[in-house]
CSV table of C-alpha atoms in Angstrom, one decimal:
chain,number,residue,atom,x,y,z
A,288,MET,CA,97.1,200.3,98.3
A,289,LYS,CA,98.2,196.4,96.7
A,290,LYS,CA,96.5,193.6,97.5
A,291,TYR,CA,98.6,191.1,98.9
A,292,ALA,CA,98.9,187.4,99.6
A,293,TYR,CA,101.1,186.3,102.5
A,294,THR,CA,101.7,182.9,102.2
A,295,ASN,CA,104.0,179.8,103.3
A,296,ALA,CA,103.7,180.7,106.6
A,297,TYR,CA,102.8,179.6,109.8
A,298,ILE,CA,100.0,181.6,111.4
A,299,LEU,CA,99.4,182.7,115.1
A,300,ASP,CA,95.9,184.2,115.4
A,301,GLY,CA,96.9,185.8,118.4
A,302,THR,CA,94.3,184.1,120.1
A,303,GLU,CA,94.2,182.3,123.7
A,304,ASN,CA,95.1,179.1,122.7
A,305,MET,CA,97.2,180.4,119.3
A,306,THR,CA,98.4,177.5,117.6
A,307,PRO,CA,100.4,177.5,114.7
A,308,LEU,CA,98.3,176.8,111.1
A,309,ALA,CA,100.2,175.8,108.7
A,310,GLY,CA,98.7,175.2,105.1
A,311,HIS,CA,97.1,179.3,104.8
A,312,THR,CA,97.2,182.6,103.3
A,313,VAL,CA,96.3,185.8,104.4
A,314,LEU,CA,95.2,187.7,102.3
A,315,THR,CA,94.6,191.8,102.8
A,316,ASP,CA,93.3,194.4,100.8
A,317,GLY,CA,94.7,197.8,101.4
A,318,GLU,CA,94.3,198.0,105.5
A,319,THR,CA,92.5,195.6,105.8
A,320,ILE,CA,92.5,191.6,106.7
A,321,VAL,CA,90.1,190.0,103.8
A,322,ALA,CA,90.5,186.8,103.9
A,323,ILE,CA,92.9,183.4,105.4
A,324,VAL,CA,91.9,180.7,103.0
A,325,PRO,CA,93.5,177.0,102.2
A,326,ASN,CA,96.3,176.5,100.2
A,327,GLY,CA,95.5,176.1,96.2
A,328,HIS,CA,93.4,179.3,96.8
A,329,ASP,CA,93.0,181.4,93.5
A,330,LEU,CA,95.7,184.8,94.3
A,331,SER,CA,94.8,186.0,90.5
A,332,GLY,CA,95.0,189.6,91.5
A,333,TYR,CA,97.2,189.5,94.4
A,334,GLU,CA,101.1,190.6,94.9
A,335,VAL,CA,102.1,187.2,96.5
A,336,ILE,CA,105.1,187.2,99.6
A,337,ASP,CA,106.4,183.9,100.1
A,338,LEU,CA,107.4,183.7,104.2
A,339,GLN,CA,109.3,180.7,103.6
A,340,GLY,CA,107.9,178.7,106.8
A,341,GLN,CA,108.2,181.2,108.8
A,342,TYR,CA,106.2,183.0,111.7
A,343,LEU,CA,103.0,185.4,111.0
A,344,MET,CA,101.1,186.8,113.9
A,345,PRO,CA,98.8,190.5,114.7
A,346,GLY,CA,100.9,193.6,115.5
A,347,LEU,CA,101.5,193.7,119.4
A,348,VAL,CA,100.4,196.6,121.4
A,349,ASN,CA,102.4,198.4,124.3
A,350,LEU,CA,99.3,200.2,126.7
A,351,HIS,CA,101.8,202.1,128.5
A,352,VAL,CA,104.3,204.9,126.8
A,353,HIS,CA,105.8,207.7,127.6
A,354,LEU,CA,107.5,209.3,124.1
A,355,PRO,CA,109.7,211.9,125.6
A,356,SER,CA,111.9,209.7,127.0
A,357,SER,CA,114.1,206.7,125.4
A,358,GLY,CA,114.9,204.3,128.8
A,359,LYS,CA,118.5,205.2,128.4
A,360,PRO,CA,120.3,204.7,131.9
A,361,LYS,CA,121.5,207.4,134.5
A,362,LYS,CA,123.2,207.5,137.0
A,363,LYS,CA,122.0,210.4,138.9
A,364,PRO,CA,117.6,211.0,138.4
A,365,SER,CA,117.3,214.1,135.9
A,366,ASP,CA,114.6,216.9,136.9
A,367,PRO,CA,112.3,216.2,134.4
A,368,VAL,CA,110.5,219.6,135.6
A,369,LYS,CA,112.9,221.6,134.5
A,370,LEU,CA,114.1,219.7,131.2
A,371,VAL,CA,110.2,220.2,129.8
A,372,LYS,CA,110.4,223.7,130.9
A,373,THR,CA,113.2,223.8,129.1
A,374,MET,CA,111.9,222.1,125.9
A,375,THR,CA,108.5,224.0,125.8
A,376,SER,CA,110.3,227.4,126.2
A,377,ASN,CA,109.8,228.5,122.2
A,378,ASN,CA,108.6,227.3,119.2
A,379,LEU,CA,112.2,226.0,117.7
A,380,LEU,CA,112.9,223.6,120.8
A,381,ARG,CA,109.0,222.4,120.7
A,382,LYS,CA,109.9,221.3,117.6
A,383,VAL,CA,113.2,219.4,118.7
A,384,ILE,CA,110.3,217.3,121.4
A,385,THR,CA,108.1,216.6,118.4
A,386,ALA,CA,110.4,215.7,116.6
A,387,MET,CA,112.5,213.5,119.0
A,388,CYS,CA,109.2,212.0,120.1
A,389,ARG,CA,107.9,211.1,116.4
A,390,ASN,CA,111.1,209.1,115.6
A,391,PHE,CA,110.7,207.3,119.4
A,392,ALA,CA,106.9,205.8,117.7
A,393,LYS,CA,108.3,205.3,114.6
A,394,MET,CA,111.1,202.6,116.8
A,395,GLU,CA,107.9,201.2,119.0
A,396,LEU,CA,106.3,200.6,115.1
A,397,LEU,CA,110.0,198.9,113.9
A,398,SER,CA,110.0,196.8,116.5
A,399,GLY,CA,106.8,195.2,116.3
A,400,VAL,CA,104.6,197.7,117.9
A,401,THR,CA,101.7,198.4,115.4
A,402,THR,CA,98.6,199.9,118.3
A,403,LEU,CA,99.9,202.1,121.5
A,404,ARG,CA,98.7,204.0,124.0
A,405,THR,CA,100.4,206.6,125.6
A,406,MET,CA,100.0,207.7,129.3
A,407,GLY,CA,101.9,211.1,130.0
A,408,GLY,CA,103.2,213.3,127.2
A,409,VAL,CA,104.6,216.9,127.0
A,410,GLU,CA,101.6,219.3,126.0
A,411,ASN,CA,99.8,218.4,122.9
A,412,VAL,CA,102.5,216.1,121.0
A,413,ASP,CA,101.5,212.8,121.5
A,414,THR,CA,97.7,213.9,120.1
A,415,THR,CA,100.1,216.0,117.0
A,416,ILE,CA,102.1,213.1,115.8
A,417,ARG,CA,99.3,210.6,116.3
A,418,ASN,CA,97.3,213.3,114.0
A,419,GLU,CA,100.2,212.8,111.6
A,420,ILE,CA,101.1,208.9,111.2
A,421,ARG,CA,96.9,208.6,110.9
A,422,ASP,CA,96.6,210.9,107.5
A,423,GLY,CA,99.7,209.5,106.1
A,424,LYS,CA,102.5,212.1,106.6
A,425,VAL,CA,104.8,209.9,108.8
A,426,VAL,CA,105.4,206.7,109.8
A,427,GLY,CA,104.4,205.3,113.2
A,428,PRO,CA,102.0,202.6,114.6
A,429,ARG,CA,98.6,203.7,115.4
A,430,ILE,CA,98.5,205.7,118.5
A,431,LEU,CA,95.6,206.7,121.2
A,432,ALA,CA,97.4,209.1,122.8
A,433,GLY,CA,97.0,210.4,125.9
A,434,ASN,CA,99.0,213.9,126.6
A,435,MET,CA,99.3,215.6,129.9
A,436,ALA,CA,98.2,213.7,132.4
A,437,VAL,CA,96.6,215.1,135.9
A,438,SER,CA,98.3,215.2,138.8
A,439,VAL,CA,98.5,217.3,142.1
A,440,PRO,CA,100.9,219.5,143.4
A,441,GLY,CA,103.8,217.3,144.8
A,442,GLY,CA,102.5,214.4,142.9
A,443,HIS,CA,103.6,211.8,140.7
A,444,MET,CA,105.1,214.1,137.1
A,445,ALA,CA,103.6,217.1,138.7
A,446,TYR,CA,104.3,220.3,135.9
A,447,SER,CA,106.0,218.1,134.2
A,448,LEU,CA,104.3,215.4,132.0
A,449,ALA,CA,101.0,216.1,134.4
A,450,TYR,CA,99.0,219.5,135.4
A,451,ALA,CA,98.5,219.8,139.3
A,452,ALA,CA,95.1,220.4,140.4
A,453,LYS,CA,94.6,221.5,143.9
A,454,ASP,CA,90.8,220.9,144.0
A,455,ALA,CA,87.7,218.6,142.4
A,456,ASP,CA,87.1,222.1,140.3
A,457,GLU,CA,91.0,222.4,139.2
A,458,ALA,CA,90.8,218.2,138.7
A,459,ALA,CA,87.8,218.8,136.1
A,460,ALA,CA,89.0,222.0,134.5
A,461,TYR,CA,92.0,220.2,133.7
A,462,VAL,CA,90.8,217.8,131.9
A,463,LYS,CA,88.8,219.2,129.8
A,464,LYS,CA,91.9,221.7,129.1
A,465,ILE,CA,93.3,218.6,128.2
A,466,CYS,CA,90.3,217.3,125.7
A,467,TRP,CA,90.4,220.2,123.6
A,468,ASP,CA,92.5,218.2,121.7
A,469,LYS,CA,90.9,215.4,121.3
A,470,PRO,CA,93.2,213.0,123.3
A,471,ASP,CA,91.8,209.1,123.1
A,472,VAL,CA,92.6,209.0,127.6
A,473,VAL,CA,93.0,210.7,130.4
A,474,LYS,CA,95.1,209.8,132.7
A,475,LEU,CA,95.2,210.5,136.4
A,476,MET,CA,99.0,210.3,138.7
A,477,ILE,CA,97.1,209.2,142.2
A,478,THR,CA,99.9,208.1,144.2
A,479,GLY,CA,103.5,208.5,143.8
A,480,GLY,CA,106.1,206.4,142.2
A,481,VAL,CA,109.2,204.3,143.8
A,482,LEU,CA,111.5,208.0,143.0
A,483,ASP,CA,108.5,209.9,145.1
A,484,ALA,CA,108.8,207.4,148.2
A,485,LYS,CA,110.0,209.4,151.4
A,486,VAL,CA,110.1,206.7,153.9
A,487,LYS,CA,111.1,202.1,153.2
A,488,GLY,CA,108.6,200.5,152.7
A,489,GLU,CA,106.3,203.0,151.6
A,490,PRO,CA,105.7,203.4,147.9
A,491,GLY,CA,102.9,204.7,146.0
A,492,VAL,CA,101.9,206.8,149.4
A,493,LEU,CA,98.1,208.2,147.7
A,494,LYS,CA,98.7,211.8,146.4
A,495,MET,CA,95.6,212.4,144.7
A,496,ALA,CA,92.2,213.1,147.0
A,497,PRO,CA,89.3,210.7,146.4
A,498,GLU,CA,86.9,213.7,145.6
A,499,LEU,CA,89.5,214.8,142.9
A,500,VAL,CA,89.6,211.2,141.2
A,501,ARG,CA,86.3,211.4,141.0
A,502,ALA,CA,85.7,215.1,139.4
A,503,ALA,CA,88.4,214.1,137.2
A,504,CYS,CA,86.5,210.6,136.0
A,505,ASP,CA,83.1,212.6,135.9
A,506,GLU,CA,84.2,215.4,133.8
A,507,ALA,CA,86.2,212.3,131.5
A,508,HIS,CA,83.3,210.2,131.2
A,509,ARG,CA,81.6,213.0,130.2
A,510,GLN,CA,83.6,213.7,127.1
A,511,GLY,CA,83.6,209.6,126.7
A,512,LEU,CA,86.9,208.9,127.3
A,513,PRO,CA,88.5,206.2,129.8
A,514,VAL,CA,90.6,207.7,132.6
A,515,ALA,CA,93.9,205.6,133.1
A,516,ALA,CA,95.9,205.7,136.5
A,517,HIS,CA,98.8,205.4,137.9
A,518,VAL,CA,98.9,203.6,141.2
A,519,GLU,CA,101.4,202.0,143.1
A,520,SER,CA,99.3,201.0,146.5
A,521,PRO,CA,96.7,199.1,147.4
A,522,GLU,CA,95.2,202.1,149.2
A,523,GLY,CA,96.1,203.9,144.9
A,524,VAL,CA,94.0,201.0,144.1
A,525,ARG,CA,91.2,201.4,145.5
A,526,VAL,CA,90.4,205.1,146.0
A,527,ALA,CA,90.8,204.8,141.5
A,528,LEU,CA,88.8,201.9,141.3
A,529,GLU,CA,86.1,203.7,143.6
A,530,ASN,CA,85.7,206.3,142.1
A,531,GLY,CA,86.0,206.0,138.3
A,532,VAL,CA,88.7,205.0,136.9
A,533,ASP,CA,89.0,202.7,133.6
A,534,THR,CA,92.5,200.5,134.1
A,535,ILE,CA,94.8,200.4,136.9
A,536,GLU,CA,98.7,201.4,135.5
A,537,HIS,CA,101.3,199.2,137.2
A,538,GLY,CA,99.3,198.0,140.5
A,539,ALA,CA,99.6,196.8,144.0
A,540,ALA,CA,99.1,193.8,146.5
A,541,PRO,CA,94.8,193.6,145.9
A,542,THR,CA,92.8,192.6,149.2
A,543,GLU,CA,89.4,190.7,148.5
A,544,GLU,CA,88.0,194.5,148.3
A,545,ILE,CA,90.3,195.7,145.7
A,546,ILE,CA,89.1,192.4,143.5
A,547,ARG,CA,85.5,192.5,144.2
A,548,LEU,CA,86.0,196.1,142.8
A,549,PHE,CA,87.6,195.2,140.4
A,550,LYS,CA,84.5,193.3,139.0
A,551,GLU,CA,81.7,195.9,139.5
A,552,ARG,CA,83.2,198.6,137.4
A,553,GLY,CA,84.2,196.6,134.4
A,554,ALA,CA,88.2,197.5,135.1
A,555,CYS,CA,91.1,196.5,134.2
A,556,HIS,CA,94.7,196.4,135.8
A,557,VAL,CA,97.6,197.2,132.9
A,558,ALA,CA,101.0,194.9,134.3
A,559,THR,CA,104.4,196.7,134.1
A,560,LEU,CA,106.7,194.7,134.4
A,561,SER,CA,110.1,196.2,133.4
A,562,PRO,CA,110.2,199.6,134.7
A,563,ALA,CA,110.3,198.2,138.4
A,564,LEU,CA,112.5,195.0,137.5
A,565,PRO,CA,115.8,197.4,137.1
A,566,PHE,CA,115.1,198.3,140.8
A,567,ALA,CA,114.2,195.2,141.9
A,568,LEU,CA,116.5,193.1,140.7
A,569,PHE,CA,119.2,194.9,138.8
A,570,ASP,CA,122.5,195.3,141.5
A,571,ARG,CA,122.8,198.9,142.4
A,572,SER,CA,126.2,200.0,141.1
A,573,VAL,CA,124.2,199.1,138.1
A,574,SER,CA,120.9,200.8,138.7
A,575,HIS,CA,122.4,203.4,140.7
A,576,ALA,CA,119.5,203.5,142.4
A,577,SER,CA,119.9,204.2,146.5
A,578,GLU,CA,118.6,200.9,149.0
A,579,MET,CA,115.9,202.9,149.9
A,580,ALA,CA,114.3,202.8,146.3
A,581,GLN,CA,115.8,199.2,145.9
A,582,TYR,CA,114.1,197.9,148.6
A,583,ASN,CA,110.7,200.2,147.5
A,584,GLY,CA,110.9,198.8,144.0
A,585,ASP,CA,110.8,195.2,144.9
A,586,ILE,CA,107.6,195.9,146.8
A,587,VAL,CA,106.0,197.7,143.9
A,588,PHE,CA,107.2,195.0,141.1
A,589,ARG,CA,106.4,192.2,143.8
A,590,GLY,CA,102.7,193.9,143.7
A,591,ILE,CA,102.2,194.1,139.9
A,592,ILE,CA,102.9,190.8,139.7
A,593,ASP,CA,100.4,189.9,142.6
A,594,CYS,CA,98.1,192.0,140.8
A,595,ALA,CA,97.7,190.3,137.5
A,596,LYS,CA,97.7,186.7,138.6
A,597,ALA,CA,94.5,187.4,141.2
A,598,CYS,CA,93.2,189.6,138.5
A,599,LEU,CA,93.6,186.7,136.5
A,600,ALA,CA,92.4,183.8,138.9
A,601,ASN,CA,89.0,186.2,139.0
A,602,ASP,CA,88.5,186.7,135.2
A,603,ILE,CA,89.5,190.0,135.1
A,604,PRO,CA,91.4,191.3,132.4
A,605,VAL,CA,94.7,191.8,132.5
A,606,GLY,CA,96.9,193.5,130.2
A,607,LEU,CA,100.7,194.9,128.9
A,608,GLY,CA,103.1,198.3,128.2
A,609,THR,CA,106.0,198.6,129.2
A,610,ASP,CA,105.8,202.2,130.7
A,611,THR,CA,108.9,203.5,128.6
A,612,GLY,CA,110.5,206.2,129.1
A,613,CYS,CA,112.4,204.8,132.7
A,614,PRO,CA,115.5,204.1,132.7
A,615,TYR,CA,116.3,200.9,131.3
A,616,ILE,CA,113.2,200.6,129.6
A,617,THR,CA,113.7,201.2,125.8
A,618,HIS,CA,111.3,201.1,122.9
A,619,TYR,CA,112.1,198.3,121.1
A,620,ASP,CA,111.2,196.2,124.3
A,621,MET,CA,107.7,195.3,124.6
A,622,TRP,CA,108.8,191.9,123.4
A,623,ARG,CA,110.8,191.8,126.7
A,624,GLU,CA,107.5,192.8,128.9
A,625,VAL,CA,105.8,190.0,127.1
A,626,HIS,CA,108.7,187.0,128.3
A,627,TYR,CA,108.6,188.7,131.9
A,628,PHE,CA,104.8,188.3,131.7
A,629,CYS,CA,105.2,185.0,130.6
A,630,LYS,CA,107.9,184.8,133.2
A,631,TYR,CA,107.1,186.1,136.3
A,632,CYS,CA,102.9,185.9,135.9
A,633,GLY,CA,103.6,182.3,134.8
A,634,VAL,CA,101.4,181.8,132.1
A,635,THR,CA,102.1,180.5,128.9
A,636,PRO,CA,103.8,181.6,125.7
A,637,ALA,CA,100.1,182.0,123.7
A,638,PHE,CA,98.7,183.8,126.7
A,639,ALA,CA,101.4,185.9,127.0
A,640,LEU,CA,101.7,186.6,123.4
A,641,TYR,CA,97.4,186.8,123.2
A,642,THR,CA,97.8,189.6,126.0
A,643,ALA,CA,100.3,191.7,123.9
A,644,THR,CA,97.8,191.5,121.1
A,645,LYS,CA,93.9,190.5,121.2
A,646,ARG,CA,93.4,191.1,125.1
A,647,ASN,CA,95.6,194.9,124.3
A,648,ALA,CA,93.2,196.1,121.8
A,649,GLU,CA,90.2,194.3,123.4
A,650,ILE,CA,91.4,196.3,126.5
A,651,ALA,CA,92.4,199.8,124.1
A,652,GLY,CA,88.8,199.5,123.4
A,653,LEU,CA,90.0,198.1,120.0
A,654,GLY,CA,88.8,194.7,119.9
A,655,ASP,CA,86.7,195.3,116.8
A,656,VAL,CA,90.0,197.1,114.5
A,657,THR,CA,93.6,195.2,115.6
A,658,GLY,CA,94.6,192.7,117.7
A,659,SER,CA,94.4,189.1,115.6
A,660,ILE,CA,94.4,188.0,112.5
A,661,GLU,CA,90.8,187.6,111.2
A,662,ALA,CA,89.0,188.2,108.3
A,663,GLY,CA,87.3,192.3,108.6
A,664,LYS,CA,90.7,192.8,110.8
A,665,CYS,CA,93.7,195.6,110.3
A,666,ALA,CA,96.2,194.3,108.4
A,667,ASP,CA,98.6,195.0,111.3
A,668,MET,CA,101.1,192.1,111.1
A,669,ILE,CA,104.4,191.0,112.5
A,670,VAL,CA,106.7,188.3,111.2
A,671,CYS,CA,109.8,186.7,112.8
A,672,ALA,CA,111.7,183.4,112.0
A,673,LYS,CA,111.0,180.9,114.7
A,674,ASN,CA,108.2,180.2,116.5
A,675,PRO,CA,107.5,182.4,119.5
A,676,LEU,CA,105.6,179.9,121.4
A,677,GLU,CA,108.4,177.7,121.9
A,678,ASP,CA,110.4,181.3,122.8
A,679,LEU,CA,109.4,184.2,123.3
A,680,SER,CA,112.6,185.9,122.4
A,681,ALA,CA,111.4,185.2,118.4
A,682,LEU,CA,110.4,188.5,118.9
A,683,ARG,CA,113.4,190.5,119.6
A,684,LYS,CA,114.0,189.8,115.5
A,685,LEU,CA,111.4,190.0,112.9
A,686,SER,CA,112.4,190.1,109.4
A,687,MET,CA,109.1,192.3,108.8
A,688,VAL,CA,106.1,194.5,110.0
A,689,VAL,CA,103.0,195.4,108.8
A,690,ALA,CA,101.0,198.5,110.0
A,691,ARG,CA,97.8,199.0,108.3
A,692,GLY,CA,98.5,197.4,105.0
A,693,HIS,CA,102.1,199.1,104.9
A,694,ILE,CA,104.9,196.3,104.6
A,695,ILE,CA,108.3,197.4,106.4
A,696,ARG,CA,110.9,194.8,105.1
A,697,ASN,CA,113.8,194.1,107.8
A,698,PRO,CA,112.9,197.0,109.9
A,699,LYS,CA,115.8,197.8,112.2
A,700,VAL,CA,116.3,200.3,115.4
A,701,LYS,CA,119.7,201.0,116.8
A,702,LYS,CA,119.8,199.3,120.4
A,703,MET,CA,122.1,200.1,123.4
A,704,ALA,CA,124.5,197.7,124.1
A,705,GLU,CA,124.5,198.4,127.8
A,706,VAL,CA,121.0,197.8,128.3
A,707,GLU,CA,120.4,195.0,126.5
A,708,LYS,CA,123.4,193.4,128.4
A,709,GLN,CA,121.7,193.9,131.9
A,710,LEU,CA,118.0,192.8,130.8
A,711,ASP,CA,119.6,189.6,129.2
A,712,GLN,CA,120.5,188.8,132.5
A,713,TYR,CA,116.4,188.5,132.9
A,714,LEU,CA,115.7,186.3,130.0
């Protein structure tokens, strides 16, 4: 791999209070950023890349992705159990779903996501693609893979993207089974979701009993893996934190007890505003959601916002993920999640961008690897023409993506016109 000098750019380094740095050049050697030097430095031995006054910043980190789904809107809910059963019924179809997930991972990269964390997938597809990318066999982002999750009978994504454990022993056994393929994280489905709810006003009903959560967390931690959990109610958050979960995915309006548990556990909140927004804010003629689903979706949307705000106010780390795979949530729209965080949680554009880069990398356990532009970090970077600190939609169109030192110029993804039309109303 070559040595590059990225010059004539405004550098946004990914730190919390970042401001554009002019008059400096970023030097890389292979996968690594070796220095940020003032202009005029000797660039002998480097291939110079003139960015012509554009903005250079760390690649985005997406902490919550489901690779098997595209985010294409649907008029009627599909049957994920039947679909996954079909797609894993023979080796040919397994190759098809692996190829599809591989393409979606590449789409994440082309949209500026240089690192992602999968939060429930089909069989061992996620680790398979992670290994292919790591070994240089295919192009894609760095993947922290979760593979299958653990749920319970009647629980969220049970028998599709999650095993269904009937008791604590089975929960621990399924974690052991998941660990055979050496994933990077274990995912639990502790509560239901918006579409699982049977009663108006009660989204996120607790499905996984505390003793199952404890058994699964204990086994994952014995294996050296962090635990992330799907939770969409205060009761679910409390049970998750009391029994060992490390990251609360989605979240709910917190109590004082929940804030205390976050601090005692050293846990983090991963906000996912993107999937809740269409349920909560779209006209139902567009979302095709039932009146109950819209009502419950609004509860979840507001709960995620309240959880993020409360965590930030109490110095509890908050990260971001798109939950890609839900309707209207694509593999190319991490920039929208960053925008929603700024708009609905009241943070500055700089803080939102910091959260999607350096903070997310830290939550993922990669703070010493990626997430900021500084010497010794991996050369994971993106370039856009306009200043995202003035308008985060600048991240919508990139002129360059650099992943582990590999340069992709003028990256392009095929977008869904209907999704763009509907979501652009909420910018």
